[in-house]
PDB file of C-alpha atoms in Angstrom:
ATOM      1  CA  MET A   1      66.248 -10.685 -37.710  1.00  0.00           C
ATOM      2  CA  ALA A   2      64.590  -9.996 -34.278  1.00  0.00           C
ATOM      3  CA  LEU A   3      61.526  -7.712 -34.002  1.00  0.00           C
ATOM      4  CA  ILE A   4      61.578  -6.577 -30.271  1.00  0.00           C
ATOM      5  CA  LEU A   5      59.040  -4.482 -28.571  1.00  0.00           C
ATOM      6  CA  ASN A   6      60.671  -2.268 -25.906  1.00  0.00           C
ATOM      7  CA  ILE A   7      58.306  -0.683 -23.149  1.00  0.00           C
ATOM      8  CA  GLU A   8      59.742   1.940 -20.631  1.00  0.00           C
ATOM      9  CA  THR A   9      57.262   3.149 -17.936  1.00  0.00           C
ATOM     10  CA  ALA A  10      59.608   3.330 -14.844  1.00  0.00           C
ATOM     11  CA  THR A  11      59.098   7.279 -14.606  1.00  0.00           C
ATOM     12  CA  ARG A  12      56.598   9.750 -15.963  1.00  0.00           C
ATOM     13  CA  ASN A  13      57.778   9.098 -19.420  1.00  0.00           C
ATOM     14  CA  CYS A  14      55.388   6.575 -21.129  1.00  0.00           C
ATOM     15  CA  SER A  15      57.592   5.238 -23.941  1.00  0.00           C
ATOM     16  CA  VAL A  16      57.323   2.506 -26.477  1.00  0.00           C
ATOM     17  CA  ALA A  17      59.865   1.624 -29.411  1.00  0.00           C
ATOM     18  CA  LEU A  18      59.638  -1.153 -31.851  1.00  0.00           C
ATOM     19  CA  SER A  19      63.146  -2.369 -33.069  1.00  0.00           C
ATOM     20  CA  LEU A  20      64.417  -4.463 -35.773  1.00  0.00           C
ATOM     21  CA  ASN A  21      67.535  -5.984 -34.430  1.00  0.00           C
ATOM     22  CA  GLU A  22      69.129  -2.718 -32.802  1.00  0.00           C
ATOM     23  CA  GLU A  23      67.450  -0.230 -35.201  1.00  0.00           C
ATOM     24  CA  VAL A  24      64.346   1.811 -34.004  1.00  0.00           C
ATOM     25  CA  ILE A  25      61.771   1.573 -36.643  1.00  0.00           C
ATOM     26  CA  ALA A  26      58.887   3.245 -34.668  1.00  0.00           C
ATOM     27  CA  ALA A  27      58.569   5.048 -31.379  1.00  0.00           C
ATOM     28  CA  ARG A  28      56.071   6.966 -29.272  1.00  0.00           C
ATOM     29  CA  GLU A  29      56.523   8.441 -26.007  1.00  0.00           C
ATOM     30  CA  ILE A  30      55.074  11.205 -23.620  1.00  0.00           C
ATOM     31  CA  ALA A  31      56.481  12.618 -20.323  1.00  0.00           C
ATOM     32  CA  ALA A  32      53.326  14.355 -18.948  1.00  0.00           C
ATOM     33  CA  GLN A  33      53.155  15.881 -15.342  1.00  0.00           C
ATOM     34  CA  GLY A  34      50.542  13.467 -14.586  1.00  0.00           C
ATOM     35  CA  TYR A  35      51.363   9.737 -15.212  1.00  0.00           C
ATOM     36  CA  LEU A  36      49.355   8.769 -18.367  1.00  0.00           C
ATOM     37  CA  HIS A  37      50.535   5.119 -18.675  1.00  0.00           C
ATOM     38  CA  ALA A  38      47.477   3.260 -18.205  1.00  0.00           C
ATOM     39  CA  GLU A  39      45.866   5.587 -20.843  1.00  0.00           C
ATOM     40  CA  LYS A  40      48.755   5.673 -23.534  1.00  0.00           C
ATOM     41  CA  LEU A  41      50.614   2.563 -23.211  1.00  0.00           C
ATOM     42  CA  HIS A  42      48.628   0.211 -25.491  1.00  0.00           C
ATOM     43  CA  VAL A  43      47.683   3.123 -27.791  1.00  0.00           C
ATOM     44  CA  PHE A  44      51.432   3.599 -28.274  1.00  0.00           C
ATOM     45  CA  ILE A  45      51.920  -0.123 -28.899  1.00  0.00           C
ATOM     46  CA  GLU A  46      49.228  -0.351 -31.375  1.00  0.00           C
ATOM     47  CA  GLU A  47      50.552   2.996 -33.194  1.00  0.00           C
ATOM     48  CA  CYS A  48      54.100   1.545 -33.316  1.00  0.00           C
ATOM     49  CA  MET A  49      53.031  -1.792 -34.809  1.00  0.00           C
ATOM     50  CA  ALA A  50      50.788   0.014 -37.348  1.00  0.00           C
ATOM     51  CA  GLU A  51      53.613   2.569 -38.355  1.00  0.00           C
ATOM     52  CA  ALA A  52      55.999  -0.385 -39.008  1.00  0.00           C
ATOM     53  CA  ASN A  53      53.331  -2.415 -40.933  1.00  0.00           C
ATOM     54  CA  LYS A  54      53.830  -5.215 -38.320  1.00  0.00           C
ATOM     55  CA  GLU A  55      51.514  -7.517 -36.399  1.00  0.00           C
ATOM     56  CA  ILE A  56      51.745  -8.340 -32.746  1.00  0.00           C
ATOM     57  CA  LYS A  57      52.147 -11.965 -33.730  1.00  0.00           C
ATOM     58  CA  ASP A  58      55.421 -11.024 -35.752  1.00  0.00           C
ATOM     59  CA  LEU A  59      57.312 -10.107 -32.279  1.00  0.00           C
ATOM     60  CA  ASN A  60      60.142 -12.231 -31.386  1.00  0.00           C
ATOM     61  CA  ALA A  61      60.592 -10.621 -27.834  1.00  0.00           C
ATOM     62  CA  ILE A  62      59.463  -7.984 -25.683  1.00  0.00           C
ATOM     63  CA  ALA A  63      61.919  -5.798 -23.372  1.00  0.00           C
ATOM     64  CA  ILE A  64      60.755  -4.079 -20.391  1.00  0.00           C
ATOM     65  CA  SER A  65      62.552  -1.545 -18.186  1.00  0.00           C
ATOM     66  CA  MET A  66      62.906  -3.252 -15.079  1.00  0.00           C
ATOM     67  CA  GLY A  67      63.310  -0.434 -12.550  1.00  0.00           C
ATOM     68  CA  PRO A  68      63.942   1.226 -10.156  1.00  0.00           C
ATOM     69  CA  GLY A  69      61.335   3.908 -10.385  1.00  0.00           C
ATOM     70  CA  SER A  70      57.473   4.588 -10.074  1.00  0.00           C
ATOM     71  CA  TYR A  71      55.772   1.697  -8.414  1.00  0.00           C
ATOM     72  CA  THR A  72      52.563   2.408 -10.380  1.00  0.00           C
ATOM     73  CA  GLY A  73      54.520   2.860 -13.642  1.00  0.00           C
ATOM     74  CA  LEU A  74      56.612  -0.375 -13.337  1.00  0.00           C
ATOM     75  CA  ARG A  75      53.435  -2.369 -12.652  1.00  0.00           C
ATOM     76  CA  ILE A  76      51.675  -1.187 -15.593  1.00  0.00           C
ATOM     77  CA  GLY A  77      54.476  -1.690 -17.923  1.00  0.00           C
ATOM     78  CA  VAL A  78      55.517  -5.152 -16.516  1.00  0.00           C
ATOM     79  CA  SER A  79      51.777  -6.325 -16.471  1.00  0.00           C
ATOM     80  CA  ALA A  80      51.449  -5.410 -20.234  1.00  0.00           C
ATOM     81  CA  ALA A  81      54.592  -6.961 -21.149  1.00  0.00           C
ATOM     82  CA  LYS A  82      54.051 -10.137 -19.277  1.00  0.00           C
ATOM     83  CA  GLY A  83      50.617 -10.547 -20.699  1.00  0.00           C
ATOM     84  CA  LEU A  84      51.852 -10.186 -24.327  1.00  0.00           C
ATOM     85  CA  CYS A  85      54.706 -12.517 -23.811  1.00  0.00           C
ATOM     86  CA  TYR A  86      52.381 -15.118 -22.251  1.00  0.00           C
ATOM     87  CA  ALA A  87      49.832 -14.832 -25.019  1.00  0.00           C
ATOM     88  CA  LEU A  88      52.417 -14.996 -27.755  1.00  0.00           C
ATOM     89  CA  GLY A  89      54.894 -17.485 -26.375  1.00  0.00           C
ATOM     90  CA  ILE A  90      57.850 -15.331 -26.797  1.00  0.00           C
ATOM     91  CA  PRO A  91      60.617 -14.343 -24.374  1.00  0.00           C
ATOM     92  CA  LEU A  92      60.668 -11.448 -21.891  1.00  0.00           C
ATOM     93  CA  ILE A  93      63.914  -9.238 -21.580  1.00  0.00           C
ATOM     94  CA  ALA A  94      64.498  -7.123 -18.590  1.00  0.00           C
ATOM     95  CA  VAL A  95      66.609  -3.937 -18.947  1.00  0.00           C
ATOM     96  CA  ASP A  96      68.147  -1.992 -16.071  1.00  0.00           C
ATOM     97  CA  THR A  97      66.343   1.422 -16.132  1.00  0.00           C
ATOM     98  CA  LEU A  98      69.326   3.381 -14.822  1.00  0.00           C
ATOM     99  CA  GLU A  99      71.336   2.057 -17.864  1.00  0.00           C
ATOM    100  CA  VAL A 100      68.739   3.074 -20.251  1.00  0.00           C
ATOM    101  CA  LEU A 101      68.874   6.595 -18.696  1.00  0.00           C
ATOM    102  CA  ALA A 102      72.641   6.764 -19.002  1.00  0.00           C
ATOM    103  CA  ARG A 103      72.582   6.081 -22.648  1.00  0.00           C
ATOM    104  CA  ASN A 104      70.872   9.422 -23.221  1.00  0.00           C
ATOM    105  CA  ILE A 105      74.274  10.936 -23.474  1.00  0.00           C
ATOM    106  CA  GLU A 106      77.963   9.839 -24.229  1.00  0.00           C
ATOM    107  CA  VAL A 107      80.946  10.923 -22.176  1.00  0.00           C
ATOM    108  CA  GLY A 108      84.761  10.681 -22.587  1.00  0.00           C
ATOM    109  CA  GLU A 109      87.092   7.930 -21.589  1.00  0.00           C
ATOM    110  CA  GLY A 110      87.706   7.994 -17.813  1.00  0.00           C
ATOM    111  CA  GLU A 111      84.662   9.818 -17.005  1.00  0.00           C
ATOM    112  CA  TYR A 112      81.673   8.626 -15.167  1.00  0.00           C
ATOM    113  CA  LEU A 113      77.891   8.497 -15.771  1.00  0.00           C
ATOM    114  CA  LEU A 114      75.631   9.186 -12.870  1.00  0.00           C
ATOM    115  CA  PRO A 115      71.995   8.742 -13.959  1.00  0.00           C
ATOM    116  CA  MET A 116      69.567   9.852 -11.294  1.00  0.00           C
ATOM    117  CA  ILE A 117      65.754   9.050 -10.988  1.00  0.00           C
ATOM    118  CA  ASP A 118      63.997  11.227  -8.451  1.00  0.00           C
ATOM    119  CA  ALA A 119      62.847   9.343  -5.064  1.00  0.00           C
ATOM    120  CA  ARG A 120      61.239  10.740  -1.991  1.00  0.00           C
ATOM    121  CA  ARG A 121      62.639  13.797  -0.218  1.00  0.00           C
ATOM    122  CA  MET A 122      66.418  14.258  -0.655  1.00  0.00           C
ATOM    123  CA  GLU A 123      66.897  10.815  -2.320  1.00  0.00           C
ATOM    124  CA  ALA A 124      67.588   9.525  -5.746  1.00  0.00           C
ATOM    125  CA  TYR A 125      67.905   6.197  -7.347  1.00  0.00           C
ATOM    126  CA  THR A 126      71.342   5.954  -8.922  1.00  0.00           C
ATOM    127  CA  ALA A 127      74.162   3.765 -10.031  1.00  0.00           C
ATOM    128  CA  ILE A 128      77.531   4.480 -11.435  1.00  0.00           C
ATOM    129  CA  PHE A 129      78.560   3.716 -15.062  1.00  0.00           C
ATOM    130  CA  ASP A 130      81.743   4.000 -17.070  1.00  0.00           C
ATOM    131  CA  SER A 131      81.965   5.713 -20.443  1.00  0.00           C
ATOM    132  CA  ASN A 132      81.175   2.332 -21.925  1.00  0.00           C
ATOM    133  CA  TYR A 133      77.897   1.852 -19.941  1.00  0.00           C
ATOM    134  CA  ASN A 134      79.383  -0.645 -17.609  1.00  0.00           C
ATOM    135  CA  LYS A 135      77.950  -0.617 -14.269  1.00  0.00           C
ATOM    136  CA  LEU A 136      80.564   0.043 -11.646  1.00  0.00           C
ATOM    137  CA  ARG A 137      78.316   0.124  -8.646  1.00  0.00           C
ATOM    138  CA  GLU A 138      75.004  -1.350  -7.857  1.00  0.00           C
ATOM    139  CA  THR A 139      71.867   0.528  -7.714  1.00  0.00           C
ATOM    140  CA  LYS A 140      71.017   2.413  -4.481  1.00  0.00           C
ATOM    141  CA  ALA A 141      68.509   4.857  -3.102  1.00  0.00           C
ATOM    142  CA  GLU A 142      71.222   7.731  -2.150  1.00  0.00           C
ATOM    143  CA  ILE A 143      70.534  10.312   0.346  1.00  0.00           C
ATOM    144  CA  ILE A 144      72.298  13.420  -1.474  1.00  0.00           C
ATOM    145  CA  THR A 145      75.138  14.688   0.892  1.00  0.00           C
ATOM    146  CA  GLU A 146      78.445  16.504   0.199  1.00  0.00           C
ATOM    147  CA  GLU A 147      80.187  13.172   0.864  1.00  0.00           C
ATOM    148  CA  LEU A 148      78.855  11.343  -1.926  1.00  0.00           C
ATOM    149  CA  PHE A 149      81.072  10.066  -4.813  1.00  0.00           C
ATOM    150  CA  THR A 150      84.365  11.491  -3.429  1.00  0.00           C
ATOM    151  CA  GLU A 151      86.056   8.234  -4.468  1.00  0.00           C
ATOM    152  CA  LEU A 152      85.666   9.075  -8.150  1.00  0.00           C
ATOM    153  CA  GLY A 153      88.529  11.153  -9.516  1.00  0.00           C
ATOM    154  CA  GLY A 154      87.272  12.064 -13.109  1.00  0.00           C
ATOM    155  CA  LYS A 155      84.377  14.010 -14.280  1.00  0.00           C
ATOM    156  CA  ILE A 156      81.092  12.771 -13.336  1.00  0.00           C
ATOM    157  CA  HIS A 157      78.028  13.475 -15.402  1.00  0.00           C
ATOM    158  CA  LEU A 158      74.714  13.670 -13.766  1.00  0.00           C
ATOM    159  CA  LEU A 159      71.527  13.393 -15.656  1.00  0.00           C
ATOM    160  CA  GLY A 160      67.700  12.634 -15.049  1.00  0.00           C
ATOM    161  CA  ASP A 161      65.141  14.256 -12.943  1.00  0.00           C
ATOM    162  CA  GLY A 162      66.988  13.161  -9.558  1.00  0.00           C
ATOM    163  CA  ALA A 163      69.937  15.409 -10.636  1.00  0.00           C
ATOM    164  CA  ALA A 164      68.338  18.731  -9.482  1.00  0.00           C
ATOM    165  CA  LYS A 165      68.496  17.787  -5.829  1.00  0.00           C
ATOM    166  CA  CYS A 166      72.279  17.631  -6.196  1.00  0.00           C
ATOM    167  CA  LYS A 167      72.942  21.020  -7.606  1.00  0.00           C
ATOM    168  CA  GLU A 168      73.050  22.881  -4.223  1.00  0.00           C
ATOM    169  CA  VAL A 169      74.947  20.065  -2.451  1.00  0.00           C
ATOM    170  CA  LEU A 170      77.453  18.668  -5.026  1.00  0.00           C
ATOM    171  CA  THR A 171      79.295  21.916  -6.264  1.00  0.00           C
ATOM    172  CA  ASP A 172      82.679  20.612  -7.072  1.00  0.00           C
ATOM    173  CA  ASP A 173      83.863  21.336 -10.715  1.00  0.00           C
ATOM    174  CA  LYS A 174      84.075  17.576 -11.414  1.00  0.00           C
ATOM    175  CA  PHE A 175      80.399  17.428 -11.442  1.00  0.00           C
ATOM    176  CA  VAL A 176      78.883  18.095 -14.801  1.00  0.00           C
ATOM    177  CA  TYR A 177      74.986  18.586 -15.041  1.00  0.00           C
ATOM    178  CA  HIS A 178      72.918  17.862 -17.819  1.00  0.00           C
ATOM    179  CA  ASP A 179      69.292  18.224 -18.794  1.00  0.00           C
ATOM    180  CA  GLU A 180      67.094  17.480 -15.840  1.00  0.00           C
ATOM    181  CA  ALA A 181      64.246  16.826 -18.237  1.00  0.00           C
ATOM    182  CA  LEU A 182      65.955  13.699 -19.554  1.00  0.00           C
ATOM    183  CA  PHE A 183      64.045  10.502 -18.988  1.00  0.00           C
ATOM    184  CA  PRO A 184      64.824   6.853 -19.590  1.00  0.00           C
ATOM    185  CA  SER A 185      63.333   6.019 -23.051  1.00  0.00           C
ATOM    186  CA  ALA A 186      62.449   2.790 -24.901  1.00  0.00           C
ATOM    187  CA  LYS A 187      64.546   4.216 -27.848  1.00  0.00           C
ATOM    188  CA  GLN A 188      67.784   3.757 -25.640  1.00  0.00           C
ATOM    189  CA  MET A 189      66.659   0.227 -24.586  1.00  0.00           C
ATOM    190  CA  CYS A 190      66.946  -1.336 -28.233  1.00  0.00           C
ATOM    191  CA  SER A 191      70.469  -2.116 -28.348  1.00  0.00           C
ATOM    192  CA  ILE A 192      70.677  -3.597 -24.858  1.00  0.00           C
ATOM    193  CA  ALA A 193      67.572  -5.716 -25.476  1.00  0.00           C
ATOM    194  CA  TYR A 194      68.983  -7.038 -28.824  1.00  0.00           C
ATOM    195  CA  ASN A 195      72.163  -7.912 -27.257  1.00  0.00           C
ATOM    196  CA  LYS A 196      70.429  -9.683 -24.455  1.00  0.00           C
ATOM    197  CA  TYR A 197      68.177 -11.355 -27.192  1.00  0.00           C
ATOM    198  CA  LYS A 198      71.191 -12.879 -28.979  1.00  0.00           C
ATOM    199  CA  ILE A 199      72.624 -14.554 -26.007  1.00  0.00           C
ATOM    200  CA  SER A 200      69.057 -15.599 -24.584  1.00  0.00           C
ATOM    201  CA  ASP A 201      69.308 -13.583 -21.390  1.00  0.00           C
ATOM    202  CA  THR A 202      65.706 -13.499 -20.618  1.00  0.00           C
ATOM    203  CA  VAL A 203      63.557 -13.604 -17.418  1.00  0.00           C
ATOM    204  CA  ASP A 204      60.675 -16.021 -16.436  1.00  0.00           C
ATOM    205  CA  VAL A 205      57.496 -14.562 -17.682  1.00  0.00           C
ATOM    206  CA  ALA A 206      55.394 -15.977 -14.780  1.00  0.00           C
ATOM    207  CA  TYR A 207      57.748 -15.094 -11.765  1.00  0.00           C
ATOM    208  CA  PHE A 208      59.357 -11.897 -12.837  1.00  0.00           C
ATOM    209  CA  GLU A 209      58.856  -8.817 -10.741  1.00  0.00           C
ATOM    210  CA  PRO A 210      60.156  -5.203 -11.206  1.00  0.00           C
ATOM    211  CA  PHE A 211      62.995  -3.918  -9.098  1.00  0.00           C
ATOM    212  CA  TYR A 212      61.012  -1.470  -6.833  1.00  0.00           C
ATOM    213  CA  LEU A 213      64.158  -0.912  -4.644  1.00  0.00           C
ATOM    214  CA  LYS A 214      61.837   1.017  -2.154  1.00  0.00           C
ATOM    215  CA  ASP A 215      58.416  -0.261  -0.738  1.00  0.00           C
ATOM    216  CA  PHE A 216      55.290   1.256  -2.171  1.00  0.00           C
ATOM    217  CA  ILE A 217      53.892   3.935   0.157  1.00  0.00           C
ATOM    218  CA  VAL A 218      50.335   5.347   0.096  1.00  0.00           C
ATOM    219  CA  ASN A 219      50.045   8.812   0.881  1.00  0.00           C
ATOM    220  CA  LYS A 220      46.708  10.807   1.642  1.00  0.00           C
TER     221      LYS A 220
END
């Protein structure tokens, strides 16, 4: 039995889920307009452990959503996960944020999932997944144009807060838009993390860095 703490902070959704093998046994999350990760993350961890009647020392591994996404959000989540892993001597599991987002919905055979996280201007972080959540194309920061995804023949399901940028540009009937308020959630990380845990697919606690994709920019 594997008790895994799943942490998702790549977007404005601060999300924590405690799982026993693949089953979620406690979860907390909040998608606020302002980023509340620094304020809420450790509180959510403590609340999940208490709800499940578990202690931090009972954990077998910690899974972190690795990006792409918010620079600050990723730093907060990864720092917390690495600190706990180092203190407890347990493995760290890195999970693709876009796959986590894609797993919010299910689609039919031969259809595609296009999870999209809002980036700057007319850009979105995205990748292409098939109906079984296999990644078909690497993660990119895409500039939204009419020429995007013309090579895909089936229905294309867009979800996430980056999808809103596409509605006026990608208007073909093959594009299906889902709730823009969907965010990556730690609850969707649990099965991915457990499968990685079973095959010891972990990362180096000391040297792991989030997948930022784009450089951090300071705005006035």
